[in-house]
CSV table of C-alpha atoms in Angstrom, one decimal:
chain,number,residue,atom,x,y,z
A,1,UNK,CA,-7.6,2.6,14.5
A,2,UNK,CA,-9.2,6.0,12.3
A,3,UNK,CA,-5.3,7.1,13.4
A,4,UNK,CA,-2.4,6.5,14.1
A,5,UNK,CA,1.0,8.7,14.8
A,6,UNK,CA,4.1,7.2,16.1
A,7,UNK,CA,2.5,3.8,16.7
A,8,UNK,CA,2.6,0.2,16.6
A,9,UNK,CA,-0.1,-2.1,15.1
A,10,UNK,CA,0.5,-5.3,15.3
A,11,UNK,CA,-1.3,-8.7,14.7
A,12,UNK,CA,-4.5,-7.1,14.1
A,13,UNK,CA,-8.0,-8.3,12.3
A,14,UNK,CA,-10.6,-6.8,10.7
A,15,UNK,CA,-14.2,-9.2,9.3
A,16,UNK,CA,-16.4,-5.7,9.2
A,17,UNK,CA,-17.9,-3.2,7.1
A,18,UNK,CA,-15.8,0.0,7.2
A,19,UNK,CA,-16.9,3.4,5.0
A,20,UNK,CA,-16.0,6.8,4.6
A,21,UNK,CA,-17.1,9.3,2.6
A,22,UNK,CA,-14.3,11.5,2.3
A,23,UNK,CA,-10.4,10.1,3.0
A,24,UNK,CA,-8.3,7.5,4.3
A,25,UNK,CA,-10.3,4.3,5.1
A,26,UNK,CA,-8.5,1.2,6.1
A,27,UNK,CA,-9.4,-2.5,7.7
A,28,UNK,CA,-6.8,-1.6,10.1
A,29,UNK,CA,-6.0,2.0,9.9
A,30,UNK,CA,-7.8,4.5,8.4
A,31,UNK,CA,-4.4,7.6,8.6
A,32,UNK,CA,-0.8,6.6,9.6
A,33,UNK,CA,1.4,9.6,9.9
A,34,UNK,CA,5.1,9.7,11.2
A,35,UNK,CA,7.0,6.2,12.1
A,36,UNK,CA,4.2,3.6,12.1
A,37,UNK,CA,4.5,0.7,12.1
A,38,UNK,CA,1.7,-2.0,10.8
A,39,UNK,CA,2.8,-5.8,10.8
A,40,UNK,CA,0.7,-9.1,10.8
A,41,UNK,CA,-2.9,-7.8,9.9
A,42,UNK,CA,-5.7,-9.4,8.2
A,43,UNK,CA,-8.6,-7.8,6.8
A,44,UNK,CA,-11.6,-9.6,5.3
A,45,UNK,CA,-14.4,-7.0,5.9
A,46,UNK,CA,-15.9,-4.6,2.5
A,47,UNK,CA,-13.9,-1.4,3.1
A,48,UNK,CA,-15.3,1.5,1.1
A,49,UNK,CA,-15.5,5.5,0.3
A,50,UNK,CA,-17.0,7.7,-1.6
A,51,UNK,CA,-14.2,9.8,-2.4
A,52,UNK,CA,-10.0,9.2,-2.0
A,53,UNK,CA,-8.3,5.8,-0.3
A,54,UNK,CA,-9.9,2.9,0.6
A,55,UNK,CA,-7.3,-0.4,1.5
A,56,UNK,CA,-7.5,-3.1,3.4
A,57,UNK,CA,-5.1,-2.4,5.4
A,58,UNK,CA,-4.1,1.5,5.8
A,59,UNK,CA,-6.3,3.9,3.6
A,60,UNK,CA,-3.4,6.2,3.8
A,61,UNK,CA,0.6,6.2,4.8
A,62,UNK,CA,2.2,9.6,5.5
A,63,UNK,CA,5.8,9.7,6.7
A,64,UNK,CA,5.0,14.0,8.0
A,65,UNK,CA,3.5,16.5,8.2
A,66,UNK,CA,3.6,19.7,5.3
A,67,UNK,CA,6.1,21.5,8.1
A,68,UNK,CA,8.3,18.8,7.5
A,69,UNK,CA,9.2,19.0,10.9
A,70,UNK,CA,8.9,16.4,12.3
A,71,UNK,CA,9.6,12.9,9.4
A,72,UNK,CA,10.4,9.0,9.5
A,73,UNK,CA,10.1,5.9,8.1
A,74,UNK,CA,6.6,3.4,7.8
A,75,UNK,CA,6.1,0.3,7.5
A,76,UNK,CA,3.7,-1.9,6.2
A,77,UNK,CA,4.8,-5.9,6.3
A,78,UNK,CA,3.5,-9.4,6.5
A,79,UNK,CA,-0.4,-8.3,6.0
A,80,UNK,CA,-3.1,-9.9,4.2
A,81,UNK,CA,-6.4,-8.3,2.3
A,82,UNK,CA,-9.0,-10.5,1.4
A,83,UNK,CA,-12.0,-8.5,1.0
A,84,UNK,CA,-12.8,-5.8,-1.4
A,85,UNK,CA,-12.0,-2.5,-1.6
A,86,UNK,CA,-14.0,0.3,-3.4
A,87,UNK,CA,-13.2,3.8,-3.7
A,88,UNK,CA,-15.5,6.5,-6.4
A,89,UNK,CA,-12.3,8.3,-7.3
A,90,UNK,CA,-9.4,7.6,-6.5
A,91,UNK,CA,-6.8,5.6,-4.5
A,92,UNK,CA,-7.8,2.0,-3.9
A,93,UNK,CA,-5.7,-0.6,-3.1
A,94,UNK,CA,-5.7,-4.0,-1.5
A,95,UNK,CA,-3.0,-3.5,1.7
A,96,UNK,CA,-2.4,1.1,0.9
A,97,UNK,CA,-4.6,3.2,-0.6
A,98,UNK,CA,-1.8,6.0,-0.8
A,99,UNK,CA,1.9,6.2,0.2
A,100,UNK,CA,2.6,9.7,1.3
A,101,UNK,CA,6.3,10.1,1.6
A,102,UNK,CA,7.4,13.6,3.4
A,103,UNK,CA,11.0,13.8,1.9
A,104,UNK,CA,14.2,12.2,0.1
A,105,UNK,CA,15.4,10.9,3.4
A,106,UNK,CA,12.3,9.3,4.7
A,107,UNK,CA,10.1,6.4,3.2
A,108,UNK,CA,7.2,4.6,2.9
A,109,UNK,CA,7.9,0.5,2.8
A,110,UNK,CA,6.0,-2.7,2.0
A,111,UNK,CA,6.9,-5.8,2.5
A,112,UNK,CA,5.8,-9.3,2.4
A,113,UNK,CA,1.9,-8.5,1.5
A,114,UNK,CA,-0.8,-10.1,-0.1
A,115,UNK,CA,-3.9,-9.5,-1.6
A,116,UNK,CA,-5.9,-12.6,-2.5
A,117,UNK,CA,-7.8,-13.6,-4.8
A,118,UNK,CA,-10.8,-13.1,-2.9
A,119,UNK,CA,-10.8,-9.4,-3.5
A,120,UNK,CA,-12.0,-7.5,-5.8
A,121,UNK,CA,-10.2,-4.0,-6.4
A,122,UNK,CA,-12.0,-1.4,-7.9
A,123,UNK,CA,-11.7,2.6,-8.7
A,124,UNK,CA,-12.2,5.6,-10.8
A,125,UNK,CA,-8.7,5.4,-11.1
A,126,UNK,CA,-5.3,4.9,-9.3
A,127,UNK,CA,-6.3,1.5,-8.5
A,128,UNK,CA,-3.7,-1.1,-6.8
A,129,UNK,CA,-2.9,-4.8,-5.8
A,130,UNK,CA,-0.9,-3.7,-3.3
A,131,UNK,CA,-0.9,0.4,-3.1
A,132,UNK,CA,-3.1,2.8,-5.0
A,133,UNK,CA,-1.3,5.6,-5.7
A,134,UNK,CA,1.7,7.3,-4.7
A,135,UNK,CA,0.5,11.3,-3.5
A,136,UNK,CA,3.7,13.5,-1.8
A,137,UNK,CA,3.6,16.3,1.0
A,138,UNK,CA,3.6,19.8,-0.8
A,139,UNK,CA,6.6,19.8,-3.5
A,140,UNK,CA,8.5,16.8,-1.4
A,141,UNK,CA,10.3,14.3,-2.7
A,142,UNK,CA,8.4,11.0,-2.4
A,143,UNK,CA,10.0,7.6,-1.5
A,144,UNK,CA,8.5,4.1,-1.8
A,145,UNK,CA,9.8,0.1,-1.6
A,146,UNK,CA,7.8,-2.4,-2.3
A,147,UNK,CA,9.3,-5.8,-1.8
A,148,UNK,CA,8.1,-9.7,-1.5
A,149,UNK,CA,5.0,-8.7,-2.1
A,150,UNK,CA,1.9,-10.4,-4.3
A,151,UNK,CA,-1.8,-9.7,-5.9
A,152,UNK,CA,-4.2,-12.2,-7.0
A,153,UNK,CA,-6.8,-10.0,-6.9
A,154,UNK,CA,-9.2,-8.4,-10.1
A,155,UNK,CA,-8.0,-5.4,-10.5
A,156,UNK,CA,-10.3,-2.9,-11.8
A,157,UNK,CA,-10.4,0.8,-12.8
A,158,UNK,CA,-13.6,2.2,-13.7
A,159,UNK,CA,-13.0,5.6,-15.9
A,160,UNK,CA,-14.7,6.0,-19.6
A,161,UNK,CA,-13.3,7.7,-22.3
A,162,UNK,CA,-11.5,7.7,-24.9
A,163,UNK,CA,-8.4,9.9,-23.5
A,164,UNK,CA,-9.0,9.4,-20.2
A,165,UNK,CA,-6.5,8.3,-17.9
A,166,UNK,CA,-7.4,5.4,-15.6
A,167,UNK,CA,-3.3,4.4,-13.5
A,168,UNK,CA,-4.4,0.4,-12.7
A,169,UNK,CA,-1.7,-2.0,-11.5
A,170,UNK,CA,-1.5,-5.5,-9.9
A,171,UNK,CA,1.2,-3.7,-7.9
A,172,UNK,CA,0.9,-0.1,-7.8
A,173,UNK,CA,-1.6,2.0,-9.3
A,174,UNK,CA,0.3,5.4,-10.3
A,175,UNK,CA,1.5,8.5,-9.6
A,176,UNK,CA,-0.8,11.0,-8.4
A,177,UNK,CA,1.1,14.0,-9.8
A,178,UNK,CA,4.2,15.0,-11.0
A,179,UNK,CA,6.1,14.3,-7.7
A,180,UNK,CA,9.9,14.3,-7.1
A,181,UNK,CA,10.4,10.4,-7.2
A,182,UNK,CA,13.6,9.9,-5.2
A,183,UNK,CA,13.8,6.2,-5.4
A,184,UNK,CA,10.5,4.5,-6.1
A,185,UNK,CA,12.1,0.7,-5.6
A,186,UNK,CA,9.7,-2.7,-6.7
A,187,UNK,CA,10.9,-5.6,-6.3
A,188,UNK,CA,10.6,-9.5,-6.4
A,189,UNK,CA,6.8,-8.9,-6.7
A,190,UNK,CA,4.0,-11.3,-8.5
A,191,UNK,CA,0.7,-10.5,-9.9
A,192,UNK,CA,-1.6,-13.2,-11.0
A,193,UNK,CA,-4.2,-11.1,-11.0
A,194,UNK,CA,-6.5,-9.7,-14.1
A,195,UNK,CA,-6.0,-6.1,-14.5
A,196,UNK,CA,-9.0,-4.3,-15.9
A,197,UNK,CA,-10.1,-1.3,-17.3
A,198,UNK,CA,-13.5,0.2,-18.5
A,199,UNK,CA,-13.4,1.3,-21.9
A,200,UNK,CA,-12.0,-0.4,-24.9
A,201,UNK,CA,-11.1,2.8,-26.4
A,202,UNK,CA,-8.9,4.8,-24.2
A,203,UNK,CA,-6.0,5.6,-25.2
A,204,UNK,CA,-4.1,5.9,-22.0
A,205,UNK,CA,-5.5,3.2,-19.3
A,206,UNK,CA,-2.0,3.0,-17.8
A,207,UNK,CA,-2.4,-0.2,-16.7
A,208,UNK,CA,0.3,-2.8,-16.1
A,209,UNK,CA,0.3,-6.1,-14.3
A,210,UNK,CA,3.0,-4.6,-12.2
A,211,UNK,CA,2.8,-0.8,-12.2
A,212,UNK,CA,0.3,1.0,-14.1
A,213,UNK,CA,2.4,4.2,-14.7
A,214,UNK,CA,5.6,4.9,-13.7
A,215,UNK,CA,7.2,8.6,-13.5
A,216,UNK,CA,11.1,9.7,-12.8
A,217,UNK,CA,11.6,13.0,-13.1
A,218,UNK,CA,15.2,12.7,-11.0
A,219,UNK,CA,17.8,10.6,-9.4
A,220,UNK,CA,16.8,7.6,-6.8
A,221,UNK,CA,17.3,4.5,-9.1
A,222,UNK,CA,13.2,4.1,-9.8
A,223,UNK,CA,12.2,0.7,-11.3
A,224,UNK,CA,10.9,-2.6,-11.5
A,225,UNK,CA,12.9,-5.2,-10.5
A,226,UNK,CA,12.9,-9.2,-10.5
A,227,UNK,CA,9.2,-9.2,-10.9
A,228,UNK,CA,6.6,-11.5,-12.7
A,229,UNK,CA,3.4,-10.7,-14.3
A,230,UNK,CA,0.6,-13.9,-15.1
A,231,UNK,CA,-2.5,-12.0,-15.0
A,232,UNK,CA,-4.2,-11.0,-18.2
A,233,UNK,CA,-3.8,-6.7,-18.9
A,234,UNK,CA,-7.2,-6.1,-20.6
A,235,UNK,CA,-10.3,-3.8,-21.3
A,236,UNK,CA,-13.1,-5.0,-19.4
A,237,UNK,CA,-14.8,-5.6,-23.1
A,238,UNK,CA,-13.4,-6.6,-27.0
A,239,UNK,CA,-9.6,-5.7,-27.5
A,240,UNK,CA,-7.2,-2.6,-26.7
A,241,UNK,CA,-6.6,0.0,-29.4
A,242,UNK,CA,-4.3,0.8,-31.2
A,243,UNK,CA,-1.4,2.5,-29.5
A,244,UNK,CA,-3.4,2.3,-25.9
A,245,UNK,CA,-0.8,2.5,-23.3
A,246,UNK,CA,-0.9,-1.1,-21.4
A,247,UNK,CA,1.7,-3.5,-21.0
A,248,UNK,CA,2.2,-7.1,-19.0
A,249,UNK,CA,4.9,-5.2,-16.5
A,250,UNK,CA,4.3,-1.7,-16.8
A,251,UNK,CA,1.2,0.6,-18.7
A,252,UNK,CA,3.6,3.8,-19.3
A,253,UNK,CA,7.1,5.0,-18.5
A,254,UNK,CA,7.4,8.7,-18.2
A,255,UNK,CA,10.6,9.7,-18.6
A,256,UNK,CA,11.6,13.3,-16.5
A,257,UNK,CA,14.2,15.7,-17.4
A,258,UNK,CA,17.2,13.4,-18.6
A,259,UNK,CA,15.9,10.9,-16.3
A,260,UNK,CA,14.8,7.0,-17.1
A,261,UNK,CA,12.8,4.9,-15.0
A,262,UNK,CA,14.5,1.2,-14.9
A,263,UNK,CA,12.7,-2.3,-15.8
A,264,UNK,CA,15.1,-5.4,-15.8
A,265,UNK,CA,15.1,-9.3,-14.5
A,266,UNK,CA,11.2,-8.9,-15.2
A,267,UNK,CA,8.8,-11.5,-17.1
A,268,UNK,CA,5.4,-12.5,-18.1
A,269,UNK,CA,3.1,-15.3,-18.9
A,270,UNK,CA,2.8,-15.3,-22.9
A,271,UNK,CA,-0.9,-14.9,-22.7
A,272,UNK,CA,-0.9,-11.9,-20.2
A,273,UNK,CA,-0.4,-9.5,-22.9
A,274,UNK,CA,1.0,-8.8,-26.4
A,275,UNK,CA,3.6,-5.9,-25.0
A,276,UNK,CA,5.9,-5.2,-22.4
A,277,UNK,CA,4.5,-1.3,-22.3
A,278,UNK,CA,2.8,0.8,-23.7
A,279,UNK,CA,4.3,3.0,-27.0
A,280,UNK,CA,6.8,5.4,-26.7
A,281,UNK,CA,7.4,4.4,-22.8
A,282,UNK,CA,10.9,5.7,-21.9
A,283,UNK,CA,12.9,3.4,-19.6
A,284,UNK,CA,16.1,2.0,-19.2
A,285,UNK,CA,15.9,-1.6,-20.3
A,286,UNK,CA,18.5,-3.1,-17.7
A,287,UNK,CA,18.6,-7.0,-19.5
A,288,UNK,CA,16.7,-10.0,-19.4
A,289,UNK,CA,13.0,-8.7,-19.8
A,290,UNK,CA,11.4,-11.5,-21.4
A,291,UNK,CA,8.1,-13.6,-22.2
A,292,UNK,CA,7.4,-16.9,-20.8
A,293,UNK,CA,5.4,-19.5,-21.8
A,294,UNK,CA,2.8,-22.2,-19.9
A,295,UNK,CA,5.9,-24.6,-19.4
A,296,UNK,CA,8.0,-21.9,-17.6
A,297,UNK,CA,10.3,-21.6,-20.5
A,298,UNK,CA,11.8,-17.7,-21.5
A,299,UNK,CA,11.9,-16.5,-24.9
A,300,UNK,CA,15.4,-14.5,-24.4
A,301,UNK,CA,17.3,-17.1,-22.1
A,302,UNK,CA,18.8,-15.2,-19.1
A,303,UNK,CA,22.0,-14.1,-18.3
A,304,UNK,CA,22.8,-13.2,-15.1
A,305,UNK,CA,26.2,-13.4,-12.9
A,306,UNK,CA,28.2,-15.1,-16.1
A,307,UNK,CA,25.0,-17.9,-15.6
A,308,UNK,CA,22.6,-18.4,-18.8
A,309,UNK,CA,18.7,-19.4,-18.0
A,310,UNK,CA,16.0,-20.7,-19.8
A,311,UNK,CA,13.2,-21.6,-16.9
A,312,UNK,CA,11.8,-18.2,-15.3
A,313,UNK,CA,12.2,-19.5,-11.4
A,314,UNK,CA,15.6,-20.2,-12.1
A,315,UNK,CA,15.6,-16.9,-13.4
A,316,UNK,CA,14.2,-15.4,-10.4
A,317,UNK,CA,15.6,-16.9,-8.1
A,318,UNK,CA,19.4,-16.4,-9.6
A,319,UNK,CA,18.3,-12.6,-10.0
A,320,UNK,CA,18.6,-13.0,-5.7
A,321,UNK,CA,22.2,-14.4,-5.7
A,322,UNK,CA,21.5,-15.8,-2.2
A,323,UNK,CA,20.4,-12.3,-1.0
A,324,UNK,CA,18.1,-13.5,1.9
A,325,UNK,CA,15.5,-10.2,2.2
A,326,UNK,CA,13.8,-11.2,-0.9
A,327,UNK,CA,11.3,-14.4,-0.6
A,328,UNK,CA,12.7,-17.3,-3.4
A,329,UNK,CA,10.6,-18.9,-5.5
A,330,UNK,CA,9.3,-22.4,-6.9
A,331,UNK,CA,7.1,-23.4,-9.6
A,332,UNK,CA,3.9,-20.9,-10.5
A,333,UNK,CA,6.2,-19.1,-10.4
A,334,UNK,CA,5.1,-18.6,-6.7
A,335,UNK,CA,6.9,-17.4,-3.6
A,336,UNK,CA,8.8,-20.0,-0.8
A,337,UNK,CA,7.9,-18.1,2.5
A,338,UNK,CA,10.1,-18.7,5.3
A,339,UNK,CA,9.6,-21.0,7.8
A,340,UNK,CA,10.2,-21.0,11.2
A,341,UNK,CA,13.0,-23.7,11.2
A,342,UNK,CA,14.5,-20.8,8.8
A,343,UNK,CA,14.2,-17.6,11.4
A,344,UNK,CA,15.1,-20.2,14.1
A,345,UNK,CA,18.7,-21.9,12.2
A,346,UNK,CA,19.6,-17.8,12.2
A,347,UNK,CA,19.0,-17.5,8.2
A,348,UNK,CA,17.1,-14.3,8.1
A,349,UNK,CA,17.7,-11.6,10.4
A,350,UNK,CA,15.1,-9.2,12.6
A,351,UNK,CA,13.3,-7.5,9.8
A,352,UNK,CA,14.9,-9.4,6.9
A,353,UNK,CA,12.4,-9.9,3.8
A,354,UNK,CA,9.0,-8.6,5.8
A,355,UNK,CA,10.2,-11.2,8.4
A,356,UNK,CA,10.0,-10.2,12.1
């Protein structure tokens, strides 16, 4: 569909090439506006755009118009991308190119989605395995929730220059501008794909295993929680320069006013990157952030609900604390997907944890 408005798109598949010249190109939906639901869709085709926004599932998701007379949530769930996505300027992603929420009361939600190891996602700037960029409507607030999502694809930022900004992340590329971030919540996500930026001389690649760049200028609980990264975060050639903004979890965390984003219960493989986040990042460390060896042993044991955990899978599951809205983890670490037996037994409610 070129665009959908107050509509649902369920169980659709695209295997063809889809291309555009300006904005909003998607394998399933180009532009989703106001209370759209996109569920259980698959893209295997090649998606490209000369300028902005190209993604395997949805090019842009916008919860309202600029006059804000109608603003409703948008949900993208249980979708998979296996095709390459490329833009010339910005906003390439496996699932959603731009998330454009309309105000503080409504949200773009992406849950239970996967970008496959078959996919390479490429853009000059703002490129992510799940979401490329968080944008805004006018001067409005923005709410984004990404849960139970996984990226296994190769994520590539092509901008060059020592002082150029790239914004490339395994789950979210970054914030398109200094928006009023009212609750940007990334939880229970995993990245195993390579996160790559073009110029080894760049000081500001903003490249991260989970998020390229976090920006938290206002209240709302912006943060990364219970995520795992094993994908290498690196320049295309050579090694990062000293003080470059890159990290195993977040490339750089920017403070806005007196508010910091939060990082907690997040872990990374020792070979993926040599630092959690870039130099001078401003965030609240809420505990249990650790490097992990190949056997899954945490360098710093996690203390959760009064118990101590030395194994990364055990720690990831402990954070869930029995909350069935989050997928459980097994050795890998990787997700254990809820089965029809789980659903039939009543363990999962409608709309819970990315389940129908």
